[in-house]
mmCIF file with all atom_site columns, C-alpha atoms and ligand atoms in Angstrom:
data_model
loop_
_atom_site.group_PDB
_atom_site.id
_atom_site.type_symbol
_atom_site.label_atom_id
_atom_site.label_alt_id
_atom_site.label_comp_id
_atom_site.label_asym_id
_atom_site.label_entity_id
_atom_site.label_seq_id
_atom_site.pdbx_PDB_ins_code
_atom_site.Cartn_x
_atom_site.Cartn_y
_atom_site.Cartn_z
_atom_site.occupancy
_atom_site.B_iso_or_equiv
_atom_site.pdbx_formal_charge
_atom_site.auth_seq_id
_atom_site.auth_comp_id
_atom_site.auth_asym_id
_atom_site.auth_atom_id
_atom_site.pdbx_PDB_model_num
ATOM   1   C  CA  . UNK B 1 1   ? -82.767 -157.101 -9.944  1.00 0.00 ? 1239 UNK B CA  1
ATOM   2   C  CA  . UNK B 1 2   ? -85.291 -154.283 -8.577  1.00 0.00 ? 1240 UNK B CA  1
ATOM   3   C  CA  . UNK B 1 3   ? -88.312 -156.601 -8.972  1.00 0.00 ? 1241 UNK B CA  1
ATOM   4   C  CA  . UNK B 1 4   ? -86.936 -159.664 -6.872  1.00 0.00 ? 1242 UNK B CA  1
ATOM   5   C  CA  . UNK B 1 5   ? -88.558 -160.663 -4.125  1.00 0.00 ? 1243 UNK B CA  1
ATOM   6   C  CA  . UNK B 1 6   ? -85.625 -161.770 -1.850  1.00 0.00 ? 1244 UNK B CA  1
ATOM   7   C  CA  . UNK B 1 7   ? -83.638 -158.969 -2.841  1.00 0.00 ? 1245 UNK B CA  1
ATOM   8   C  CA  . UNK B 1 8   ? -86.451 -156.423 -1.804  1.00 0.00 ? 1246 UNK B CA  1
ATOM   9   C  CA  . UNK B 1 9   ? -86.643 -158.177 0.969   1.00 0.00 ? 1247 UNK B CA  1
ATOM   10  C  CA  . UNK B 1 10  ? -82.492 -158.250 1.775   1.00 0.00 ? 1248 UNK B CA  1
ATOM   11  C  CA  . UNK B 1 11  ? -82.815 -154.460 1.304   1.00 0.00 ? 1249 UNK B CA  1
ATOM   12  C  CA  . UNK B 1 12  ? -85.911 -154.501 4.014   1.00 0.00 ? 1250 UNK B CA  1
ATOM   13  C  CA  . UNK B 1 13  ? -88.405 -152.620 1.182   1.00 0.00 ? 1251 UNK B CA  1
ATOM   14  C  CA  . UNK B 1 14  ? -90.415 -155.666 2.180   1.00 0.00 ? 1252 UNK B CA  1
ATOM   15  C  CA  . UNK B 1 15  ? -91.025 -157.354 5.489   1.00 0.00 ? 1253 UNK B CA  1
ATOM   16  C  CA  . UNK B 1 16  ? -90.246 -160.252 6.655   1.00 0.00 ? 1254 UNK B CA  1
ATOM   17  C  CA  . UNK B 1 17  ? -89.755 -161.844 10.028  1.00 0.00 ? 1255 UNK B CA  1
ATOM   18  C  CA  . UNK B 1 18  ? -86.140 -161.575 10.350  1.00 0.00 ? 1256 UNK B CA  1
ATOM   19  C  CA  . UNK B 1 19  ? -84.432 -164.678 12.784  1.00 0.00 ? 1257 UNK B CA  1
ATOM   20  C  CA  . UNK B 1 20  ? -81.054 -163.944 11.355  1.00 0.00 ? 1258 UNK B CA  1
ATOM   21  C  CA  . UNK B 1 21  ? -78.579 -161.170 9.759   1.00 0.00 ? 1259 UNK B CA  1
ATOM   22  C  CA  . UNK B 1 22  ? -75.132 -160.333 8.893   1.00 0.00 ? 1260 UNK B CA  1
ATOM   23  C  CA  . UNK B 1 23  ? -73.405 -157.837 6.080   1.00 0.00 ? 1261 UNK B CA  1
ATOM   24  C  CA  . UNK B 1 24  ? -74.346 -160.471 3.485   1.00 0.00 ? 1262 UNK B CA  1
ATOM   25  C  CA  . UNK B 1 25  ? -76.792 -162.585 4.215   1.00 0.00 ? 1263 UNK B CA  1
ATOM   26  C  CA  . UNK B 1 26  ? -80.293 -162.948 5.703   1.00 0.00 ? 1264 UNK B CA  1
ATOM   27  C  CA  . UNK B 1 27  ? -82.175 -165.224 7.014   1.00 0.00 ? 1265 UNK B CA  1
ATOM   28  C  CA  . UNK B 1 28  ? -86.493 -165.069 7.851   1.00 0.00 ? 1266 UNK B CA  1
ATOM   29  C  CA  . UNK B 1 29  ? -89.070 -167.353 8.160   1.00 0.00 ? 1267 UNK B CA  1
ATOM   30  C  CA  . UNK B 1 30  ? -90.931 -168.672 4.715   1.00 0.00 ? 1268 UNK B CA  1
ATOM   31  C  CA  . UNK B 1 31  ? -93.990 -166.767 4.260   1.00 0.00 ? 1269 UNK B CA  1
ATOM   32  C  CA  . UNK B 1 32  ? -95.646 -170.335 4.174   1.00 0.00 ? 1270 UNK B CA  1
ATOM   33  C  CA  . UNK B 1 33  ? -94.293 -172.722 6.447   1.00 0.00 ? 1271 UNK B CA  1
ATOM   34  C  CA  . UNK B 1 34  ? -93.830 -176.371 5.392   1.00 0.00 ? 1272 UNK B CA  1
ATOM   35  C  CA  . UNK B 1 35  ? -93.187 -177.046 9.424   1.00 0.00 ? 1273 UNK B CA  1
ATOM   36  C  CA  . UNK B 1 36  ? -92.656 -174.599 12.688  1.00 0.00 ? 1274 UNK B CA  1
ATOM   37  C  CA  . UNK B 1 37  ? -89.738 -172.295 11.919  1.00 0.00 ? 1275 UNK B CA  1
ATOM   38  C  CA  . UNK B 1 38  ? -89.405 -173.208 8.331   1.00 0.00 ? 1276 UNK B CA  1
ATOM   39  C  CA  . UNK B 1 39  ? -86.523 -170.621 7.550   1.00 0.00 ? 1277 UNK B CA  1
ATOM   40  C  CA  . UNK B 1 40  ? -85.273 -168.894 4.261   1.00 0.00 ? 1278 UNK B CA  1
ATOM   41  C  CA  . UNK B 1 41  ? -81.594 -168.006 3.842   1.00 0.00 ? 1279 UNK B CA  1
ATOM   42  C  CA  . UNK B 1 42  ? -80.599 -165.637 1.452   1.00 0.00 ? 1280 UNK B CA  1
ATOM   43  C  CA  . UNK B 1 43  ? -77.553 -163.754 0.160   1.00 0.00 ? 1281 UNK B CA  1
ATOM   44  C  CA  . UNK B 1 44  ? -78.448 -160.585 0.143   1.00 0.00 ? 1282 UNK B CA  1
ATOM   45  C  CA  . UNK B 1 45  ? -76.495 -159.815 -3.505  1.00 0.00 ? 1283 UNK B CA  1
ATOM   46  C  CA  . UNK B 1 46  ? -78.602 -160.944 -5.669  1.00 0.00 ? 1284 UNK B CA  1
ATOM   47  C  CA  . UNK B 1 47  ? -77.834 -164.324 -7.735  1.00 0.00 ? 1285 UNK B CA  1
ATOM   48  C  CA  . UNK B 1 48  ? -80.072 -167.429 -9.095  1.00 0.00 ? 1286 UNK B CA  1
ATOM   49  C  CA  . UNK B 1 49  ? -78.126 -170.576 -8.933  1.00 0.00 ? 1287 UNK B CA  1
ATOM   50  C  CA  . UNK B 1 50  ? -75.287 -172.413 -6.495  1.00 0.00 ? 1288 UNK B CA  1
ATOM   51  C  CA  . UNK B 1 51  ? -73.546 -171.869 -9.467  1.00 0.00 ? 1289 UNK B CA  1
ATOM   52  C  CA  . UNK B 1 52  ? -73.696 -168.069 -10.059 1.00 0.00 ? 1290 UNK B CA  1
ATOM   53  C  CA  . UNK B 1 53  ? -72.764 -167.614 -6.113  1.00 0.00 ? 1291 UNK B CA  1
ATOM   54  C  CA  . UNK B 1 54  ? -69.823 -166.047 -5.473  1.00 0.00 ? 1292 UNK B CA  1
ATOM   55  C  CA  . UNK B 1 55  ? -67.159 -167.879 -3.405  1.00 0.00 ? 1293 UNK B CA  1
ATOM   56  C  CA  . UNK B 1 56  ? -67.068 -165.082 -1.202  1.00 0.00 ? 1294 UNK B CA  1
ATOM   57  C  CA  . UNK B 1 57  ? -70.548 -165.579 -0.425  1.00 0.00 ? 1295 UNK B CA  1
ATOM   58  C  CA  . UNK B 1 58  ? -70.302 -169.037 0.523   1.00 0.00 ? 1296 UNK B CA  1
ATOM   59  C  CA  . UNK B 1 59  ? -69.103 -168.835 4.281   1.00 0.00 ? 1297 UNK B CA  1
ATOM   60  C  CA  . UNK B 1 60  ? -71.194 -166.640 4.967   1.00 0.00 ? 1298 UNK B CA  1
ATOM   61  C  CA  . UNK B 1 61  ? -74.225 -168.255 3.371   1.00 0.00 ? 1299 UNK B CA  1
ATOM   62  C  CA  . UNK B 1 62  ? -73.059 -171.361 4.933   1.00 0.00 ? 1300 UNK B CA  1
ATOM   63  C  CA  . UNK B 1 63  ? -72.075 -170.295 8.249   1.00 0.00 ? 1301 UNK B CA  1
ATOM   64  C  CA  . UNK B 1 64  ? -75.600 -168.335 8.659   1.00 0.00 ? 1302 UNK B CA  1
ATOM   65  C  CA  . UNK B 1 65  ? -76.815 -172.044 8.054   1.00 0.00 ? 1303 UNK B CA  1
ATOM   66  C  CA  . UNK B 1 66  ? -75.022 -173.506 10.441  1.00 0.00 ? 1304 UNK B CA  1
ATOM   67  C  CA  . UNK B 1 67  ? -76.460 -171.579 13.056  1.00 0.00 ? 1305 UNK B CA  1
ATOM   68  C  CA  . UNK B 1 68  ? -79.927 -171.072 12.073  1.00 0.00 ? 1306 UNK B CA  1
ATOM   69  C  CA  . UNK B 1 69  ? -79.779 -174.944 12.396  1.00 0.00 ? 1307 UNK B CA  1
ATOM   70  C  CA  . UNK B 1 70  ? -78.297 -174.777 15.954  1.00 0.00 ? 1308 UNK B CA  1
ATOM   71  C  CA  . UNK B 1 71  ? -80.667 -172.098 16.764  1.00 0.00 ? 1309 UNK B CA  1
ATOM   72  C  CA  . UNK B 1 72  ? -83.734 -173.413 14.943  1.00 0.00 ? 1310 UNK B CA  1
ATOM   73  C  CA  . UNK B 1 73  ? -83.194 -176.859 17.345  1.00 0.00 ? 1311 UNK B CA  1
ATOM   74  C  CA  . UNK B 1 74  ? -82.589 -175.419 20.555  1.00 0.00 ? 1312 UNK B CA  1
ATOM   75  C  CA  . UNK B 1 75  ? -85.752 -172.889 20.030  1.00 0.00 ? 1313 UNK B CA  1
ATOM   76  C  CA  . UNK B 1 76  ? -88.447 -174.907 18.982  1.00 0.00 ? 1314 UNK B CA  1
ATOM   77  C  CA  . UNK B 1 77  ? -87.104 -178.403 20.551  1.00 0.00 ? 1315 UNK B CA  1
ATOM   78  C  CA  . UNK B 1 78  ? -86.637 -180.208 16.920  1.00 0.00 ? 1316 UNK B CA  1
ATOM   79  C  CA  . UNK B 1 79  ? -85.494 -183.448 16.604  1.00 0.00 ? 1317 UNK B CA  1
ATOM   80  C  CA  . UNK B 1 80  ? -83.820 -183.094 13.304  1.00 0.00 ? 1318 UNK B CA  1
ATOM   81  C  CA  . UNK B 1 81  ? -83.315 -180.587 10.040  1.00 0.00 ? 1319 UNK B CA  1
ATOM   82  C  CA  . UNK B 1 82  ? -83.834 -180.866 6.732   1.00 0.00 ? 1320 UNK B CA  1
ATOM   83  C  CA  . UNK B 1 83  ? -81.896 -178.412 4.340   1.00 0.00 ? 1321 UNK B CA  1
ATOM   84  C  CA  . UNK B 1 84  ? -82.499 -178.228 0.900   1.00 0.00 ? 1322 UNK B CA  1
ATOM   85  C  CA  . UNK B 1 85  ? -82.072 -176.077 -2.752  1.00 0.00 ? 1323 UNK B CA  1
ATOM   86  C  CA  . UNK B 1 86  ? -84.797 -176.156 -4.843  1.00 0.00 ? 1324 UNK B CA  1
ATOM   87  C  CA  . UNK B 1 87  ? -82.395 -175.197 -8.192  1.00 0.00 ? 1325 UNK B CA  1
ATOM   88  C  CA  . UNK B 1 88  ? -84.293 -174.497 -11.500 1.00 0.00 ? 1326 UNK B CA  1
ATOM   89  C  CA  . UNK B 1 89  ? -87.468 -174.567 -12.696 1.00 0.00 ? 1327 UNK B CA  1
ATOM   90  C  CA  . UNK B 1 90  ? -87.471 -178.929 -13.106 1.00 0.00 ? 1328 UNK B CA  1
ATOM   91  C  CA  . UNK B 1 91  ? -86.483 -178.762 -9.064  1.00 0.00 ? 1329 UNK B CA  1
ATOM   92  C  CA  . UNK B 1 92  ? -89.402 -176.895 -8.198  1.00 0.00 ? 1330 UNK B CA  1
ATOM   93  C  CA  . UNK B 1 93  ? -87.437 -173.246 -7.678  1.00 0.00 ? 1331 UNK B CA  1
ATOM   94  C  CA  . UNK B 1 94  ? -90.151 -170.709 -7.703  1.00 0.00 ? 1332 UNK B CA  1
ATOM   95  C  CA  . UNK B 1 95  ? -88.354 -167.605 -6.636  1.00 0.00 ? 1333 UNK B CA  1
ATOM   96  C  CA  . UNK B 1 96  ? -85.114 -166.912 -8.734  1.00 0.00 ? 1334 UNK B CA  1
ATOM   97  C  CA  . UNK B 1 97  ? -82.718 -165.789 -5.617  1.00 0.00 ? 1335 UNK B CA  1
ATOM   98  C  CA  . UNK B 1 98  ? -80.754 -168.485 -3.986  1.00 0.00 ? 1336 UNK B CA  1
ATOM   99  C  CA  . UNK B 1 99  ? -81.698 -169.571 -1.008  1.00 0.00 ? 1337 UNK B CA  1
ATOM   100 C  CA  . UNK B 1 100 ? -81.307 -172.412 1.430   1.00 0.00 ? 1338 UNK B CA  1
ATOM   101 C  CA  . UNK B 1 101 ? -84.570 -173.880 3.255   1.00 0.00 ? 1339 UNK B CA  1
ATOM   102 C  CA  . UNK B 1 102 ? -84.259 -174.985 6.980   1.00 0.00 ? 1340 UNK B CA  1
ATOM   103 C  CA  . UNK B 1 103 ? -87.214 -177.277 7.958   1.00 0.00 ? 1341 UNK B CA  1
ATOM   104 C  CA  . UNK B 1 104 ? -87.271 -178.298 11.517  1.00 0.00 ? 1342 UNK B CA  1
ATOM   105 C  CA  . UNK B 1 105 ? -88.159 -181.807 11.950  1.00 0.00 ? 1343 UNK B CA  1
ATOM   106 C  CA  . UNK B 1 106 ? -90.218 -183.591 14.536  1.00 0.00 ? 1344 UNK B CA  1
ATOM   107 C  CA  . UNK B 1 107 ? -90.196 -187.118 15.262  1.00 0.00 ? 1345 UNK B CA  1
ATOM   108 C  CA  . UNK B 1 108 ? -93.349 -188.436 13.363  1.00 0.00 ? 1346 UNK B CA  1
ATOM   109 C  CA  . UNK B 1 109 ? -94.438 -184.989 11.948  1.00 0.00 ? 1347 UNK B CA  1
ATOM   110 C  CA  . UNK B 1 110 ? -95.178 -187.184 8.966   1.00 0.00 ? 1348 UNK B CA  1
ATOM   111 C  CA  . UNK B 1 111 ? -92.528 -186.000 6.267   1.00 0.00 ? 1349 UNK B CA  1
ATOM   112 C  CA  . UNK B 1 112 ? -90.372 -187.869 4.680   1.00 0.00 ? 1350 UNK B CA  1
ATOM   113 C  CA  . UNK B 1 113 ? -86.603 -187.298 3.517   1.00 0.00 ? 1351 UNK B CA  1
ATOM   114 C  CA  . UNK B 1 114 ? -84.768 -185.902 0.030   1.00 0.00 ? 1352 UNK B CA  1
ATOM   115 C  CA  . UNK B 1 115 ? -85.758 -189.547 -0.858  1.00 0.00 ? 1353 UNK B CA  1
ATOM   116 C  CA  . UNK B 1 116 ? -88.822 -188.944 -1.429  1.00 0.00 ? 1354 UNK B CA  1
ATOM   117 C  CA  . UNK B 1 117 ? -88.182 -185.839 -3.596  1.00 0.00 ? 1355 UNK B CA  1
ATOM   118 C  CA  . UNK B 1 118 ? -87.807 -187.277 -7.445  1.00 0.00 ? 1356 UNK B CA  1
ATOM   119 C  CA  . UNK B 1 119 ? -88.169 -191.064 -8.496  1.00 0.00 ? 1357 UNK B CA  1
ATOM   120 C  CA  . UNK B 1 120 ? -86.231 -191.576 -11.377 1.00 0.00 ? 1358 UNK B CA  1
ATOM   121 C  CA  . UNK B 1 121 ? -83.644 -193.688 -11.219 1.00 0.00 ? 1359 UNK B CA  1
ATOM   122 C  CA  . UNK B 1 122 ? -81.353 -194.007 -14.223 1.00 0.00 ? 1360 UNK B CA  1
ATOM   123 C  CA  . UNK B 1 123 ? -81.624 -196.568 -17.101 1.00 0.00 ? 1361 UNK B CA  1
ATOM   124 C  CA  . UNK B 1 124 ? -77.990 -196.446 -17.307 1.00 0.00 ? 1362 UNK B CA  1
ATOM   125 C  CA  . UNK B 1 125 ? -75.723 -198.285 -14.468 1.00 0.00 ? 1363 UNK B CA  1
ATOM   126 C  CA  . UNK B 1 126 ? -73.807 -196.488 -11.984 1.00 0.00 ? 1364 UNK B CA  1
ATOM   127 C  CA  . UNK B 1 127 ? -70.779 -196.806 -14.033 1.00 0.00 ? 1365 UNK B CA  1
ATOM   128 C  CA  . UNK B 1 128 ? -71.860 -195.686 -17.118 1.00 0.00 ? 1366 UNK B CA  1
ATOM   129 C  CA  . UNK B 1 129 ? -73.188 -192.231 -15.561 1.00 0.00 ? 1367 UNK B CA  1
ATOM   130 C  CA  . UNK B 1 130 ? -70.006 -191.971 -13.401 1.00 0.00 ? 1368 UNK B CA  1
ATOM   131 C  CA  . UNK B 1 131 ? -67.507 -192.084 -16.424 1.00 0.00 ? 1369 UNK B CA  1
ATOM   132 C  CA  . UNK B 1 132 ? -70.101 -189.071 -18.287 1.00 0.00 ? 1370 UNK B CA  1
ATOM   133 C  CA  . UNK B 1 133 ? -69.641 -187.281 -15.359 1.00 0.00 ? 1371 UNK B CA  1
ATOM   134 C  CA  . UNK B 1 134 ? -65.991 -187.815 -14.977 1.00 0.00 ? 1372 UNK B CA  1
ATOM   135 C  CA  . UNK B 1 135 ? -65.621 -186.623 -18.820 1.00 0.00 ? 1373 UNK B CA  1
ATOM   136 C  CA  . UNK B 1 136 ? -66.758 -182.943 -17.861 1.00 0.00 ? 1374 UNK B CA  1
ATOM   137 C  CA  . UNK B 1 137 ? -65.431 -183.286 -14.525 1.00 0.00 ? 1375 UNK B CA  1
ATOM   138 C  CA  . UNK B 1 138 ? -62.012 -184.107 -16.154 1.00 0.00 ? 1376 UNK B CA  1
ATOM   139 C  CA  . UNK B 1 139 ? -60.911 -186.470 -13.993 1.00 0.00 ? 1377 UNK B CA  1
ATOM   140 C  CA  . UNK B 1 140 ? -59.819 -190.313 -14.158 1.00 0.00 ? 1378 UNK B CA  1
ATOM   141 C  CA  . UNK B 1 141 ? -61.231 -192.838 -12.241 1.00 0.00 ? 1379 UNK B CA  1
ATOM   142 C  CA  . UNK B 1 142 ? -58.748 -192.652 -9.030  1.00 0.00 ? 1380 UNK B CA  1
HETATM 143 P  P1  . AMP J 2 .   ? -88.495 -172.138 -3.757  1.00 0.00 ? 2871 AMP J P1  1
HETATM 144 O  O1  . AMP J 2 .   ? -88.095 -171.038 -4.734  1.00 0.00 ? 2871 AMP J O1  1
HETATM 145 O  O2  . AMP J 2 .   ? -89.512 -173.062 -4.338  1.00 0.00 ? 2871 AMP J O2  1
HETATM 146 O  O3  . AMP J 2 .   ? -87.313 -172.864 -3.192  1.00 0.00 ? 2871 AMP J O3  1
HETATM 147 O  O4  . AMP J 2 .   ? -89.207 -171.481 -2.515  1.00 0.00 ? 2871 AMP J O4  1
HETATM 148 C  C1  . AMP J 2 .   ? -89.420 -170.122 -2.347  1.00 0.00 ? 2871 AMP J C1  1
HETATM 149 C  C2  . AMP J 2 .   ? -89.990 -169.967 -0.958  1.00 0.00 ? 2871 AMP J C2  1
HETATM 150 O  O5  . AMP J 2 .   ? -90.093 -168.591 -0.674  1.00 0.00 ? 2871 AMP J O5  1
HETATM 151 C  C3  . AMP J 2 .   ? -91.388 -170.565 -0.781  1.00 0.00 ? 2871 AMP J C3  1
HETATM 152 O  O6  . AMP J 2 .   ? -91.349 -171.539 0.248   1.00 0.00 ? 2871 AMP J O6  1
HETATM 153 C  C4  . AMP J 2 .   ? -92.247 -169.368 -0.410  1.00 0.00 ? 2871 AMP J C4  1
HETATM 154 O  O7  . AMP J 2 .   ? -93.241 -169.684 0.535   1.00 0.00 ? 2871 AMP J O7  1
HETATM 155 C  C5  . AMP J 2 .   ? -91.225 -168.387 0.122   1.00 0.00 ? 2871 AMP J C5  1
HETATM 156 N  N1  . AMP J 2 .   ? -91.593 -166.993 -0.012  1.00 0.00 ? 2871 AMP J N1  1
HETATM 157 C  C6  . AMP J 2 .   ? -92.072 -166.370 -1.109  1.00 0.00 ? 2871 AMP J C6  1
HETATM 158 N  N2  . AMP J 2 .   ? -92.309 -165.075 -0.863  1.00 0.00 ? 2871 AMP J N2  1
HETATM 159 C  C7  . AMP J 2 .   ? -91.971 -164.868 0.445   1.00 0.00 ? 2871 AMP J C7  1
HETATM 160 C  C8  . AMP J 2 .   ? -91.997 -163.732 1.314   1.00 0.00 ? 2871 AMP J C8  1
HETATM 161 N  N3  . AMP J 2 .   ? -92.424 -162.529 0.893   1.00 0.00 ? 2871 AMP J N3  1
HETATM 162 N  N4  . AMP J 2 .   ? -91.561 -163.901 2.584   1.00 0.00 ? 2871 AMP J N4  1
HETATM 163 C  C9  . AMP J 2 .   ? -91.151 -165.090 3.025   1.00 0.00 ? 2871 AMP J C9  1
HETATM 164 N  N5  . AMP J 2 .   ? -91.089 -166.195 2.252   1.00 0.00 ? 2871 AMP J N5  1
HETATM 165 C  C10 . AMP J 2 .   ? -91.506 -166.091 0.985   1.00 0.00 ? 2871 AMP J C10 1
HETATM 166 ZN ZN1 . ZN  J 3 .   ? -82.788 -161.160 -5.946  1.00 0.00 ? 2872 ZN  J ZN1 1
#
């Protein structure tokens, strides 16, 4: 994946301001900030989905996370973190390389939470979706 952003960046052929790095992952600030320190982590092999990652990748990737967060808090005083995957096209992902998003939160720095991300609630009850899911997930009802 030559043309990726994220992987040009992983391989430093672009800049970025770097707050984070280990032998497979990376982690910089987003180019545009949703809040102070708003911070990009990345596997640095390339892949597009939670699903295509590797499990290899995922302590890592995971671990980097965990502390960026500690970091992020203790450097800029936040009061909180959000962490999110935009996943797909529907969910708003606009650069094909997985990635996590740390956004430092402030008490009333007027955001809201992953509530407040979609609104449509299913026509179906709980129930109904739970045993569709269970189907694929081939599991019984414990
Ligand atoms: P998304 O794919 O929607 O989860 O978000 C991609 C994020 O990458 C956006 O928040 C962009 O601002 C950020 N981004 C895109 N290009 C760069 C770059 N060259 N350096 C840092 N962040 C970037
Ligand atoms: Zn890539």
């Amino acid at each position: 994946m030559s043309e990726c952003i994220f992987c040009k960046i992983g391989k430093k052929e672009i800049p970025a301001e770097v707050v984070g790095e280990d032998a497979r992952t990376l982690a910089f600030l987003d180019i545009h900030p949703k809040a102070p320190g708003h911070t990009v982590i990345i596997p640095k092999a390339h892949c597009e989905t939670l699903i295509d990652l590797p499990e290899e990748e995922m302590r890592p990737l995971f671990a980097m996370a965990k502390r960026l967060d500690e970091i992020l808090v203790r450097a800029l005083r936040a009061d909180g973190m959000t962490i999110g995957i935009n996943q797909g096209k529907a969910a708003g992902q606009a650069v094909p390389h997985f990635h996590l998003h740390l956004m430092p939160r402030f008490a009333g720095d007027g955001g809201s939470s992953v509530h407040g991300i979609v609104l449509n609630p299913p026509r179906e009850t709980i129930a109904e979706i739970a045993a569709q899911i269970r189907k694929v997930a081939g599991i019984n009802q414990p």
